[in-house]
Short mmCIF file of C-alpha atoms in Angstrom, two decimals:
data_model
loop_
_atom_site.label_atom_id
_atom_site.label_comp_id
_atom_site.label_asym_id
_atom_site.label_seq_id
_atom_site.Cartn_x
_atom_site.Cartn_y
_atom_site.Cartn_z
CA UNK I 9 23.59 13.84 -14.59
CA UNK I 10 19.84 13.70 -15.11
CA UNK I 11 19.22 13.74 -11.35
CA UNK I 12 20.19 17.41 -11.27
CA UNK I 13 17.40 18.26 -13.67
CA UNK I 14 14.69 16.43 -11.77
CA UNK I 15 15.75 17.25 -8.26
CA UNK I 16 15.25 21.01 -8.27
CA UNK I 17 12.77 22.90 -6.09
CA UNK I 18 10.83 24.34 -9.05
CA UNK I 19 10.12 20.88 -10.41
CA UNK I 20 8.98 19.67 -6.99
CA UNK I 21 6.69 22.67 -6.56
CA UNK I 22 4.98 22.08 -9.89
CA UNK I 23 4.79 18.26 -9.75
CA UNK I 24 1.28 18.20 -8.34
CA UNK I 25 -0.02 20.63 -10.98
CA UNK I 26 1.76 18.72 -13.75
CA UNK I 27 0.27 15.45 -12.57
CA UNK I 28 -3.26 16.77 -12.99
CA UNK I 29 -2.50 18.70 -16.16
CA UNK I 30 -1.85 15.29 -17.77
CA UNK I 31 -5.61 14.93 -18.19
CA UNK I 32 -5.33 17.17 -21.25
CA UNK I 33 -1.56 17.25 -22.00
CA UNK I 34 -0.94 13.51 -21.97
CA UNK I 35 -4.03 11.51 -21.00
CA UNK I 36 -2.22 8.30 -22.00
CA UNK I 37 -0.04 8.42 -18.84
CA UNK I 38 -3.04 9.08 -16.64
CA UNK I 39 -4.89 6.21 -18.27
CA UNK I 40 -1.99 3.86 -17.52
CA UNK I 41 -1.85 5.00 -13.89
CA UNK I 42 -5.56 4.76 -13.14
CA UNK I 43 -6.11 1.49 -15.02
CA UNK I 44 -3.30 -0.19 -13.08
CA UNK I 45 -4.50 1.57 -9.92
CA UNK I 46 -7.81 -0.33 -9.99
CA UNK I 47 -5.70 -3.13 -8.49
CA UNK I 48 -5.20 -0.78 -5.54
CA UNK I 49 -8.97 -0.18 -5.37
CA UNK I 50 -9.53 -3.96 -5.18
CA UNK I 51 -6.76 -4.28 -2.61
CA UNK I 52 -8.45 -1.62 -0.46
CA UNK I 53 -11.98 -2.93 -0.93
CA UNK I 54 -11.21 -6.54 -0.11
CA UNK I 55 -9.15 -5.66 2.97
CA UNK I 56 -11.72 -3.12 4.21
CA UNK I 57 -15.04 -4.86 3.48
CA UNK I 58 -14.46 -7.73 5.91
CA UNK I 59 -14.56 -5.39 8.91
CA UNK I 60 -18.28 -4.71 8.40
CA UNK I 61 -19.18 -8.04 6.82
CA UNK I 62 -17.80 -9.87 9.87
CA UNK I 63 -20.53 -8.35 12.08
CA UNK I 64 -23.20 -10.03 9.93
CA UNK I 65 -21.27 -13.25 9.26
CA UNK I 66 -21.31 -13.75 13.04
CA UNK I 67 -25.11 -13.42 13.00
CA UNK I 68 -25.50 -16.03 10.21
CA UNK I 69 -22.90 -18.54 11.41
CA UNK I 70 -23.17 -19.13 15.16
CA UNK I 71 -19.89 -21.07 15.17
CA UNK I 72 -18.14 -17.89 14.00
CA UNK I 73 -19.86 -15.85 16.71
CA UNK I 74 -18.71 -18.29 19.40
CA UNK I 75 -15.09 -18.66 18.30
CA UNK I 76 -12.70 -15.70 18.23
CA UNK I 77 -10.16 -17.85 16.36
CA UNK I 78 -12.65 -18.43 13.53
CA UNK I 79 -13.33 -14.69 13.25
CA UNK I 80 -9.59 -13.99 13.09
CA UNK I 81 -9.18 -16.73 10.47
CA UNK I 82 -11.87 -15.24 8.19
CA UNK I 83 -10.05 -11.90 8.38
CA UNK I 84 -6.50 -13.16 8.19
CA UNK I 85 -6.76 -15.95 5.59
CA UNK I 86 -6.92 -13.24 2.93
CA UNK I 87 -3.64 -11.99 4.35
CA UNK I 88 -2.21 -15.53 4.28
CA UNK I 89 -3.21 -15.72 0.61
CA UNK I 90 -1.58 -12.32 0.05
CA UNK I 91 1.73 -13.66 1.38
CA UNK I 92 1.70 -16.41 -1.26
CA UNK I 93 0.38 -14.01 -3.92
CA UNK I 94 3.14 -11.48 -3.27
CA UNK I 95 5.83 -14.19 -3.39
CA UNK I 96 4.50 -15.72 -6.63
CA UNK I 97 3.78 -12.25 -8.03
CA UNK I 98 7.40 -11.17 -7.57
CA UNK I 99 8.65 -14.08 -9.67
CA UNK I 100 5.82 -13.70 -12.20
CA UNK I 101 6.56 -9.97 -12.62
CA UNK I 102 10.11 -10.65 -13.74
CA UNK I 103 9.28 -13.74 -15.80
CA UNK I 104 6.05 -12.83 -17.57
CA UNK I 105 5.74 -9.07 -17.07
CA UNK I 106 3.79 -6.57 -14.96
CA UNK I 107 0.69 -6.52 -17.17
CA UNK I 108 0.28 -10.32 -17.14
CA UNK I 109 0.60 -10.34 -13.33
CA UNK I 110 -2.20 -7.77 -13.00
CA UNK I 111 -4.45 -9.84 -15.30
CA UNK I 112 -3.85 -12.96 -13.18
CA UNK I 113 -4.59 -10.95 -10.01
CA UNK I 114 -7.91 -9.79 -11.51
CA UNK I 115 -8.90 -13.38 -12.29
CA UNK I 116 -8.17 -14.41 -8.68
CA UNK I 117 -10.14 -11.42 -7.33
CA UNK I 118 -13.14 -12.38 -9.43
CA UNK I 119 -13.10 -16.08 -8.49
CA UNK I 120 -12.69 -15.22 -4.80
CA UNK I 121 -15.62 -12.77 -4.88
CA UNK I 122 -17.93 -15.39 -6.44
CA UNK I 123 -16.92 -18.09 -3.92
CA UNK I 124 -17.47 -15.76 -0.94
CA UNK I 125 -20.84 -14.52 -2.18
CA UNK I 126 -22.09 -18.11 -2.52
CA UNK I 127 -20.36 -19.56 0.59
CA UNK I 128 -22.66 -22.08 2.38
CA UNK I 129 -20.40 -22.37 5.43
CA UNK I 130 -17.38 -20.72 7.12
CA UNK I 131 -14.98 -23.13 5.36
CA UNK I 132 -16.08 -22.01 1.88
CA UNK I 133 -15.93 -18.40 3.02
CA UNK I 134 -12.33 -18.86 4.14
CA UNK I 135 -11.50 -20.50 0.79
CA UNK I 136 -12.87 -17.47 -1.06
CA UNK I 137 -10.85 -15.18 1.21
CA UNK I 138 -7.68 -17.09 0.29
CA UNK I 139 -8.36 -16.58 -3.45
CA UNK I 140 -8.97 -12.87 -2.89
CA UNK I 141 -5.79 -12.73 -0.82
CA UNK I 142 -3.75 -14.20 -3.66
CA UNK I 143 -5.02 -11.38 -5.88
CA UNK I 144 -4.37 -8.75 -3.21
CA UNK I 145 -0.79 -9.97 -2.76
CA UNK I 146 -0.06 -9.76 -6.48
CA UNK I 147 -1.77 -6.38 -6.92
CA UNK I 148 -0.13 -4.84 -3.84
CA UNK I 149 3.33 -4.89 -5.41
CA UNK I 150 2.54 -5.06 -9.15
CA UNK I 151 0.26 -2.02 -9.50
CA UNK I 152 2.72 0.52 -8.00
CA UNK I 153 5.58 -1.12 -9.91
CA UNK I 154 3.77 -0.85 -13.25
CA UNK I 155 2.82 2.80 -12.58
CA UNK I 156 6.35 3.65 -11.42
CA UNK I 157 7.98 2.19 -14.53
CA UNK I 158 5.57 3.97 -16.88
CA UNK I 159 5.73 7.43 -15.21
CA UNK I 160 7.91 10.49 -15.90
CA UNK I 161 10.41 10.89 -13.03
CA UNK I 162 9.29 14.30 -11.77
CA UNK I 163 5.69 13.18 -11.18
CA UNK I 164 6.36 9.51 -10.44
CA UNK I 165 5.67 9.93 -6.72
CA UNK I 166 2.35 11.66 -7.34
CA UNK I 167 1.22 9.04 -9.88
CA UNK I 168 2.21 6.09 -7.67
CA UNK I 169 0.36 7.88 -4.84
CA UNK I 170 -2.80 7.59 -6.96
CA UNK I 171 -2.51 3.85 -6.31
CA UNK I 172 -2.44 4.61 -2.59
CA UNK I 173 -5.44 6.91 -3.04
CA UNK I 174 -7.33 4.14 -4.82
CA UNK I 175 -6.45 1.68 -2.01
CA UNK I 176 -7.93 4.02 0.60
CA UNK I 177 -10.85 4.85 -1.72
CA UNK I 178 -11.50 1.12 -1.97
CA UNK I 179 -11.57 0.88 1.82
CA UNK I 180 -13.93 3.86 2.02
CA UNK I 181 -16.12 2.34 -0.71
CA UNK I 182 -16.24 -0.93 1.25
CA UNK I 183 -17.69 0.91 4.26
CA UNK I 184 -20.28 2.63 2.06
CA UNK I 185 -21.25 -0.71 0.50
CA UNK I 186 -21.42 -2.24 3.98
CA UNK I 187 -23.84 0.49 5.09
CA UNK I 188 -25.89 0.18 1.88
CA UNK I 189 -26.49 -3.55 2.42
CA UNK I 190 -27.10 -3.58 6.18
CA UNK I 191 -30.83 -4.11 5.62
CA UNK I 192 -30.63 -6.10 2.36
CA UNK I 193 -31.28 -9.86 2.32
CA UNK I 194 -27.95 -11.65 2.29
CA UNK I 195 -26.10 -8.57 3.71
CA UNK I 196 -22.50 -9.83 3.85
CA UNK I 197 -22.85 -11.87 0.62
CA UNK I 198 -23.52 -8.65 -1.32
CA UNK I 199 -20.72 -6.89 0.55
CA UNK I 200 -18.16 -9.50 -0.45
CA UNK I 201 -19.50 -10.31 -3.91
CA UNK I 202 -19.50 -6.74 -5.28
CA UNK I 203 -15.67 -6.91 -5.51
CA UNK I 204 -16.02 -9.00 -8.68
CA UNK I 205 -17.18 -5.95 -10.69
CA UNK I 206 -14.00 -3.78 -10.56
CA UNK I 207 -11.90 -6.93 -11.07
CA UNK I 208 -13.71 -7.59 -14.35
CA UNK I 209 -13.38 -3.92 -15.35
CA UNK I 210 -9.63 -3.82 -14.78
CA UNK I 211 -9.13 -7.11 -16.64
CA UNK I 212 -10.74 -5.55 -19.73
CA UNK I 213 -8.79 -2.27 -19.41
CA UNK I 214 -5.42 -4.01 -18.93
CA UNK I 215 -5.98 -6.08 -22.09
CA UNK I 216 -5.95 -2.75 -23.97
CA UNK I 217 -2.76 -1.42 -22.32
CA UNK I 218 0.93 -2.18 -23.06
CA UNK I 219 3.54 -3.91 -20.94
CA UNK I 220 5.94 -1.89 -18.77
CA UNK I 221 8.54 -0.25 -21.07
CA UNK I 222 11.40 -1.02 -18.67
CA UNK I 223 10.47 -4.71 -18.51
CA UNK I 224 10.26 -4.83 -22.32
CA UNK I 225 13.70 -3.21 -22.65
CA UNK I 226 15.20 -5.67 -20.20
CA UNK I 227 13.77 -8.54 -22.28
CA UNK I 228 15.37 -7.22 -25.48
CA UNK I 229 12.14 -5.82 -26.96
CA UNK I 230 13.70 -2.40 -27.41
CA UNK I 231 11.50 -1.07 -30.21
CA UNK I 232 8.30 -1.78 -28.25
CA UNK I 233 9.78 -0.14 -25.15
CA UNK I 234 10.88 2.97 -27.04
CA UNK I 235 7.45 3.33 -28.67
CA UNK I 236 5.79 3.38 -25.23
CA UNK I 237 8.37 5.80 -23.78
CA UNK I 238 7.67 8.20 -26.64
CA UNK I 239 4.02 8.24 -25.57
CA UNK I 240 4.89 8.74 -21.89
CA UNK I 241 7.67 11.37 -22.00
CA UNK I 242 7.72 14.83 -23.60
CA UNK I 243 9.66 14.88 -26.89
CA UNK I 244 12.68 16.71 -25.43
CA UNK I 245 13.11 14.09 -22.64
CA UNK I 246 12.59 10.85 -24.58
CA UNK I 247 16.11 10.38 -25.94
CA UNK I 248 17.69 11.05 -22.53
CA UNK I 249 15.37 8.52 -20.89
CA UNK I 250 16.09 5.89 -23.54
CA UNK I 251 19.84 6.46 -23.19
CA UNK I 252 19.74 6.16 -19.37
CA UNK I 253 17.63 3.02 -19.60
CA UNK I 254 20.04 1.46 -22.12
CA UNK I 255 23.02 2.26 -19.87
CA UNK I 256 21.24 0.75 -16.87
CA UNK I 257 20.39 -2.50 -18.69
CA UNK I 258 23.90 -2.82 -20.19
CA UNK I 259 25.46 -2.34 -16.77
CA UNK I 260 23.19 -4.97 -15.22
CA UNK I 261 24.10 -7.49 -17.91
CA UNK I 262 27.79 -6.88 -17.15
CA UNK I 263 27.21 -7.31 -13.39
CA UNK I 264 25.01 -10.40 -13.63
CA UNK I 265 27.26 -12.28 -11.23
CA UNK I 266 27.03 -9.74 -8.39
CA UNK I 267 23.25 -9.97 -7.97
CA UNK I 268 23.23 -11.39 -4.42
CA UNK I 269 25.18 -8.46 -3.00
CA UNK I 270 22.96 -5.82 -4.61
CA UNK I 271 19.85 -7.71 -3.59
CA UNK I 272 20.75 -7.80 0.12
CA UNK I 273 21.70 -4.13 0.34
CA UNK I 274 18.38 -3.05 -1.19
CA UNK I 275 16.29 -5.44 0.87
CA UNK I 276 17.82 -4.19 4.12
CA UNK I 277 16.41 -0.76 3.25
CA UNK I 278 12.79 -1.87 2.96
CA UNK I 279 10.43 -0.92 5.77
CA UNK I 280 6.97 -1.90 4.59
CA UNK I 281 7.00 -4.36 7.53
CA UNK I 282 6.77 -1.38 9.90
CA UNK I 283 3.74 -0.22 7.92
CA UNK I 284 1.80 -3.17 9.37
CA UNK I 285 3.32 -3.42 12.85
CA UNK I 286 2.32 0.15 13.72
CA UNK I 287 -1.25 -1.22 13.60
CA UNK I 288 -2.86 0.17 10.44
CA UNK I 289 -4.69 -2.98 9.41
CA UNK I 290 -5.87 -3.54 12.95
CA UNK I 291 -7.69 -0.23 12.50
CA UNK I 292 -8.95 -1.07 8.99
CA UNK I 293 -9.92 -4.74 9.59
CA UNK I 294 -11.38 -4.28 13.06
CA UNK I 295 -12.49 -0.63 13.04
CA UNK I 296 -16.20 -1.38 13.74
CA UNK I 297 -15.15 -3.88 16.42
CA UNK I 298 -12.86 -1.27 18.03
CA UNK I 299 -15.73 1.26 17.98
CA UNK I 300 -17.94 -1.33 19.71
CA UNK I 301 -15.23 -2.02 22.27
CA UNK I 302 -15.19 1.69 23.05
CA UNK I 303 -18.90 1.73 23.90
CA UNK I 304 -21.05 1.90 20.72
CA UNK I 305 -23.02 -1.35 20.66
CA UNK I 306 -25.12 -1.13 17.45
CA UNK I 307 -23.70 -2.76 14.32
CA UNK I 308 -25.03 0.04 12.12
CA UNK I 309 -23.71 2.78 14.43
CA UNK I 310 -20.29 1.10 14.53
CA UNK I 311 -20.21 0.93 10.73
CA UNK I 312 -21.34 4.55 10.38
CA UNK I 313 -18.67 5.86 12.76
CA UNK I 314 -16.01 3.67 11.14
CA UNK I 315 -16.89 5.35 7.84
CA UNK I 316 -15.39 8.55 9.30
CA UNK I 317 -11.96 6.96 9.81
CA UNK I 318 -12.13 5.34 6.36
CA UNK I 319 -12.99 8.70 4.74
CA UNK I 320 -10.08 10.37 6.51
CA UNK I 321 -7.82 7.60 5.18
CA UNK I 322 -8.87 8.39 1.60
CA UNK I 323 -8.48 12.14 2.19
CA UNK I 324 -4.96 11.55 3.56
CA UNK I 325 -4.00 9.85 0.29
CA UNK I 326 -4.91 13.02 -1.61
CA UNK I 327 -2.62 14.96 0.74
CA UNK I 328 0.11 12.45 -0.11
CA UNK I 329 -0.33 13.02 -3.86
CA UNK I 330 0.22 16.74 -3.28
CA UNK I 331 3.22 16.53 -0.93
CA UNK I 332 5.13 13.38 -1.96
CA UNK I 333 7.08 15.14 -4.76
CA UNK I 334 7.30 18.45 -2.87
CA UNK I 335 8.27 17.48 0.67
CA UNK I 336 9.93 14.17 -0.20
CA UNK I 337 9.38 10.61 0.96
CA UNK I 338 11.57 10.68 4.06
CA UNK I 339 10.24 13.90 5.65
CA UNK I 340 6.68 12.75 5.08
CA UNK I 341 7.46 9.45 6.80
CA UNK I 342 9.01 11.19 9.82
CA UNK I 343 6.01 13.53 10.26
CA UNK I 344 3.61 10.60 9.74
CA UNK I 345 5.23 8.34 12.33
CA UNK I 346 5.49 11.14 14.91
CA UNK I 347 1.73 11.65 14.67
CA UNK I 348 1.05 7.90 14.75
CA UNK I 349 2.99 7.61 18.02
CA UNK I 350 0.96 10.47 19.52
CA UNK I 351 -2.42 9.05 18.45
CA UNK I 352 -1.60 5.51 19.63
CA UNK I 353 -0.77 7.05 23.00
CA UNK I 354 -4.22 8.69 23.03
CA UNK I 355 -5.94 5.39 22.13
CA UNK I 356 -4.01 3.49 24.79
CA UNK I 357 -4.97 6.08 27.44
CA UNK I 358 -8.66 6.11 26.40
CA UNK I 359 -9.02 2.33 26.54
CA UNK I 360 -7.15 2.24 29.86
CA UNK I 361 -9.75 4.63 31.27
CA UNK I 362 -12.67 2.60 29.87
CA UNK I 363 -11.49 -0.45 31.81
CA UNK I 364 -11.11 1.69 34.95
CA UNK I 365 -14.82 2.67 34.84
CA UNK I 366 -16.55 -0.69 35.12
CA UNK I 367 -19.47 -1.13 35.15
CA UNK I 368 -19.83 1.64 32.58
CA UNK I 369 -22.40 4.37 33.07
CA UNK I 370 -24.11 5.68 29.96
CA UNK I 371 -22.61 9.20 30.03
CA UNK I 372 -19.07 7.96 30.70
CA UNK I 373 -19.45 5.23 28.07
CA UNK I 374 -20.48 7.77 25.44
CA UNK I 375 -17.62 10.12 26.41
CA UNK I 376 -14.95 7.44 26.06
CA UNK I 377 -16.56 6.16 22.88
CA UNK I 378 -16.18 9.57 21.26
CA UNK I 379 -12.62 9.96 22.60
CA UNK I 380 -11.73 6.60 21.06
CA UNK I 381 -13.16 7.77 17.74
CA UNK I 382 -11.03 10.94 17.97
CA UNK I 383 -7.95 8.76 18.63
CA UNK I 384 -8.73 6.58 15.62
CA UNK I 385 -9.27 9.68 13.46
CA UNK I 386 -5.93 11.19 14.57
CA UNK I 387 -4.19 7.92 13.82
CA UNK I 388 -5.55 7.83 10.26
CA UNK I 389 -4.88 11.56 9.64
CA UNK I 390 -1.19 11.06 10.42
CA UNK I 391 -0.73 7.55 9.00
CA UNK I 392 -2.36 7.91 5.60
CA UNK I 393 -0.31 10.70 3.92
CA UNK I 394 3.06 9.21 4.92
CA UNK I 395 3.23 5.58 6.06
CA UNK I 396 0.15 4.78 4.00
CA UNK I 397 1.74 5.46 0.61
CA UNK I 398 5.47 6.24 0.84
CA UNK I 399 6.65 2.66 1.58
CA UNK I 400 5.04 1.36 -1.63
CA UNK I 401 6.50 4.26 -3.63
CA UNK I 402 10.09 3.72 -2.45
CA UNK I 403 9.80 -0.05 -2.93
CA UNK I 404 8.79 0.56 -6.54
CA UNK I 405 11.89 2.76 -7.06
CA UNK I 406 14.95 1.37 -5.30
CA UNK I 407 15.54 -2.12 -6.72
CA UNK I 408 17.71 -2.96 -9.76
CA UNK I 409 15.70 -3.49 -12.95
CA UNK I 410 16.62 -7.17 -13.29
CA UNK I 411 15.38 -7.88 -9.73
CA UNK I 412 12.62 -5.29 -9.42
CA UNK I 413 9.84 -7.88 -9.52
CA UNK I 414 11.52 -10.44 -7.25
CA UNK I 415 12.78 -7.87 -4.70
CA UNK I 416 9.45 -6.07 -4.69
CA UNK I 417 7.77 -9.45 -4.19
CA UNK I 418 10.04 -10.27 -1.24
CA UNK I 419 9.32 -6.87 0.34
CA UNK I 420 5.57 -7.29 -0.22
CA UNK I 421 5.72 -10.82 1.19
CA UNK I 422 7.42 -9.52 4.35
CA UNK I 423 4.72 -6.84 4.53
CA UNK I 424 1.92 -9.39 4.34
CA UNK I 425 3.56 -11.74 6.85
CA UNK I 426 3.62 -8.90 9.39
CA UNK I 427 0.05 -8.03 8.35
CA UNK I 428 -1.00 -11.65 9.07
CA UNK I 429 0.61 -11.59 12.51
CA UNK I 430 -1.25 -8.39 13.40
CA UNK I 431 -4.62 -9.50 11.96
CA UNK I 432 -4.49 -12.98 13.50
CA UNK I 433 -3.43 -11.78 16.95
CA UNK I 434 -5.35 -8.54 17.57
CA UNK I 435 -8.57 -9.93 19.09
CA UNK I 436 -6.63 -12.54 21.08
CA UNK I 437 -4.25 -9.83 22.36
CA UNK I 438 -7.12 -7.58 23.43
CA UNK I 439 -8.63 -10.50 25.34
CA UNK I 440 -5.32 -11.51 26.93
CA UNK I 441 -3.77 -8.15 27.89
CA UNK I 442 -6.48 -5.59 27.11
CA UNK I 443 -7.04 -3.09 24.29
CA UNK I 444 -4.98 -0.41 26.04
CA UNK I 445 -1.81 -2.51 26.24
CA UNK I 446 -2.33 -3.73 22.66
CA UNK I 447 -2.27 -0.15 21.32
CA UNK I 448 0.70 0.64 23.58
CA UNK I 449 2.67 -2.19 21.93
CA UNK I 450 1.88 -0.68 18.52
CA UNK I 451 3.12 2.66 19.86
CA UNK I 452 6.48 1.21 20.94
CA UNK I 453 6.91 -0.42 17.52
CA UNK I 454 6.12 2.97 15.91
CA UNK I 455 9.01 4.54 17.86
CA UNK I 456 11.33 1.83 16.47
CA UNK I 457 9.96 2.52 12.96
CA UNK I 458 10.69 6.24 13.34
CA UNK I 459 14.31 5.55 14.31
CA UNK I 460 14.65 3.14 11.38
CA UNK I 461 13.40 5.74 8.89
CA UNK I 462 15.72 8.42 10.29
CA UNK I 463 18.79 6.17 10.05
CA UNK I 464 18.28 3.91 7.04
CA UNK I 465 15.74 5.27 4.55
CA UNK I 466 17.10 7.25 1.54
CA UNK I 467 15.38 10.20 -0.11
CA UNK I 468 14.40 9.38 -3.71
CA UNK I 469 12.16 12.28 -4.74
CA UNK I 470 12.63 13.66 -8.24
CA UNK I 471 15.30 11.15 -9.28
CA UNK I 472 14.90 8.93 -12.37
CA UNK I 473 14.75 5.24 -11.47
CA UNK I 474 18.13 4.57 -13.12
CA UNK I 475 19.65 7.45 -11.11
CA UNK I 476 18.29 5.99 -7.85
CA UNK I 477 20.04 2.70 -8.61
CA UNK I 478 23.36 4.51 -9.08
CA UNK I 479 22.86 6.46 -5.85
CA UNK I 480 22.12 3.35 -3.78
CA UNK I 481 25.00 1.34 -5.22
CA UNK I 482 27.41 4.01 -3.92
CA UNK I 483 25.91 3.93 -0.43
CA UNK I 484 26.33 1.39 2.34
CA UNK I 485 24.19 1.34 5.46
CA UNK I 486 24.83 4.52 7.48
CA UNK I 487 23.96 4.80 11.13
CA UNK I 488 24.04 8.61 11.47
CA UNK I 489 20.83 10.03 10.11
CA UNK I 490 22.22 13.58 9.97
CA UNK I 491 24.73 12.34 7.36
CA UNK I 492 21.93 10.77 5.31
CA UNK I 493 20.00 14.02 4.94
CA UNK I 494 22.65 15.67 2.78
CA UNK I 495 22.95 12.79 0.32
CA UNK I 496 20.08 13.72 -2.00
CA UNK I 497 21.78 17.07 -2.61
CA UNK I 498 25.07 15.32 -3.37
CA UNK I 499 23.38 13.06 -5.88
CA UNK I 500 21.97 16.08 -7.66
CA UNK I 501 25.34 17.68 -8.00
CA UNK I 502 27.03 14.64 -9.53
#
């Protein structure tokens, strides 16, 4: 089987080098990946920029400054829009194609950016955030799916990780833009409006790129699909890839009636929900606020220190690109979650101590402020290379071709629902039970996520997408994680 070819250690060791050698060997693949990945950049920018913009929105709109609920709504309405965008995007992906879905997402990004930049009141601002959220929801599941379906198997993980890198780069860029406009007239309007530029750029680039070859093949447009695959794969691999894709599509057509069963089994294996409930977007949306809670009062200082955590997040994505096809998805997730649990424990302890030293003295305040920053940095260092990218990669790999858009949309919708719960409740939770207990809750959920990964999550590194489908169809849910570890080797020996 083809899985034996792509699963070997030598291939894994060279995947990172091969990914970057594409810049001269096959720039077409790299162009596909980075053009689609701009959706990830927009996703990251629009979710990250609000953390700094909110500090200045509160200064301009006194009603926002007075009402915690209004602040949470400005942050979380983008997430509410993302829930709808992911659900619609899943259906649109299967009906109209991956490329069309990305174009629609870009249009929504652009409209949302214009509305926010011109918003005369909090209501208009929230409306713009909903539009942006619709685009984020579509892009969050469509960009990795498009890249996954247009990538050679042995470097698929690394190329899909570039989407994760662009997400974190977008968040880092948002903090830089926030700092750049802190003294400009209109501050937050510039911060939010700049997002329209990459949306317009990606729209133009995607008009020049083809549809996903696997979607085209599924729709009976075989000649178009084969022409694209010949551009993506080396000459000696093309025929094998076309044959495997044809077998996969033929089998799906034969099994059209058993779709519900396959759907449920795959959906039970998704864990992007845990990606949110371990607290990542609390850190990204409210990072400056958390820094201020820890003792740094200045808006500019809070933004500057938050830039450190955002930069570490982007750096972690580069680590993911290197290790995802070497170490594997599952091991990276286990290491990532173990570190997340440790760092959330540190944050919980630090904020517990800050409340025990009231009123705060300057020296103690500064000490705990720096300790909190260290805790945030540790959290990002461990989260970003594993939980930051691997869930999106596996979700772009495991679903049957005929349901890949819908199932990916359902998984992304679940992700954004959990994101909304976290974003809408964080400030209220910190007021009700304290910051320390809030981070402790995230820590307990992280322990549950670690157990879930150990027991349920399959290893998919190095396997062609069609091979992954065959592997998962032969496997029910297993509750002994030590039995799961040997399965990737078995699949390679088939």
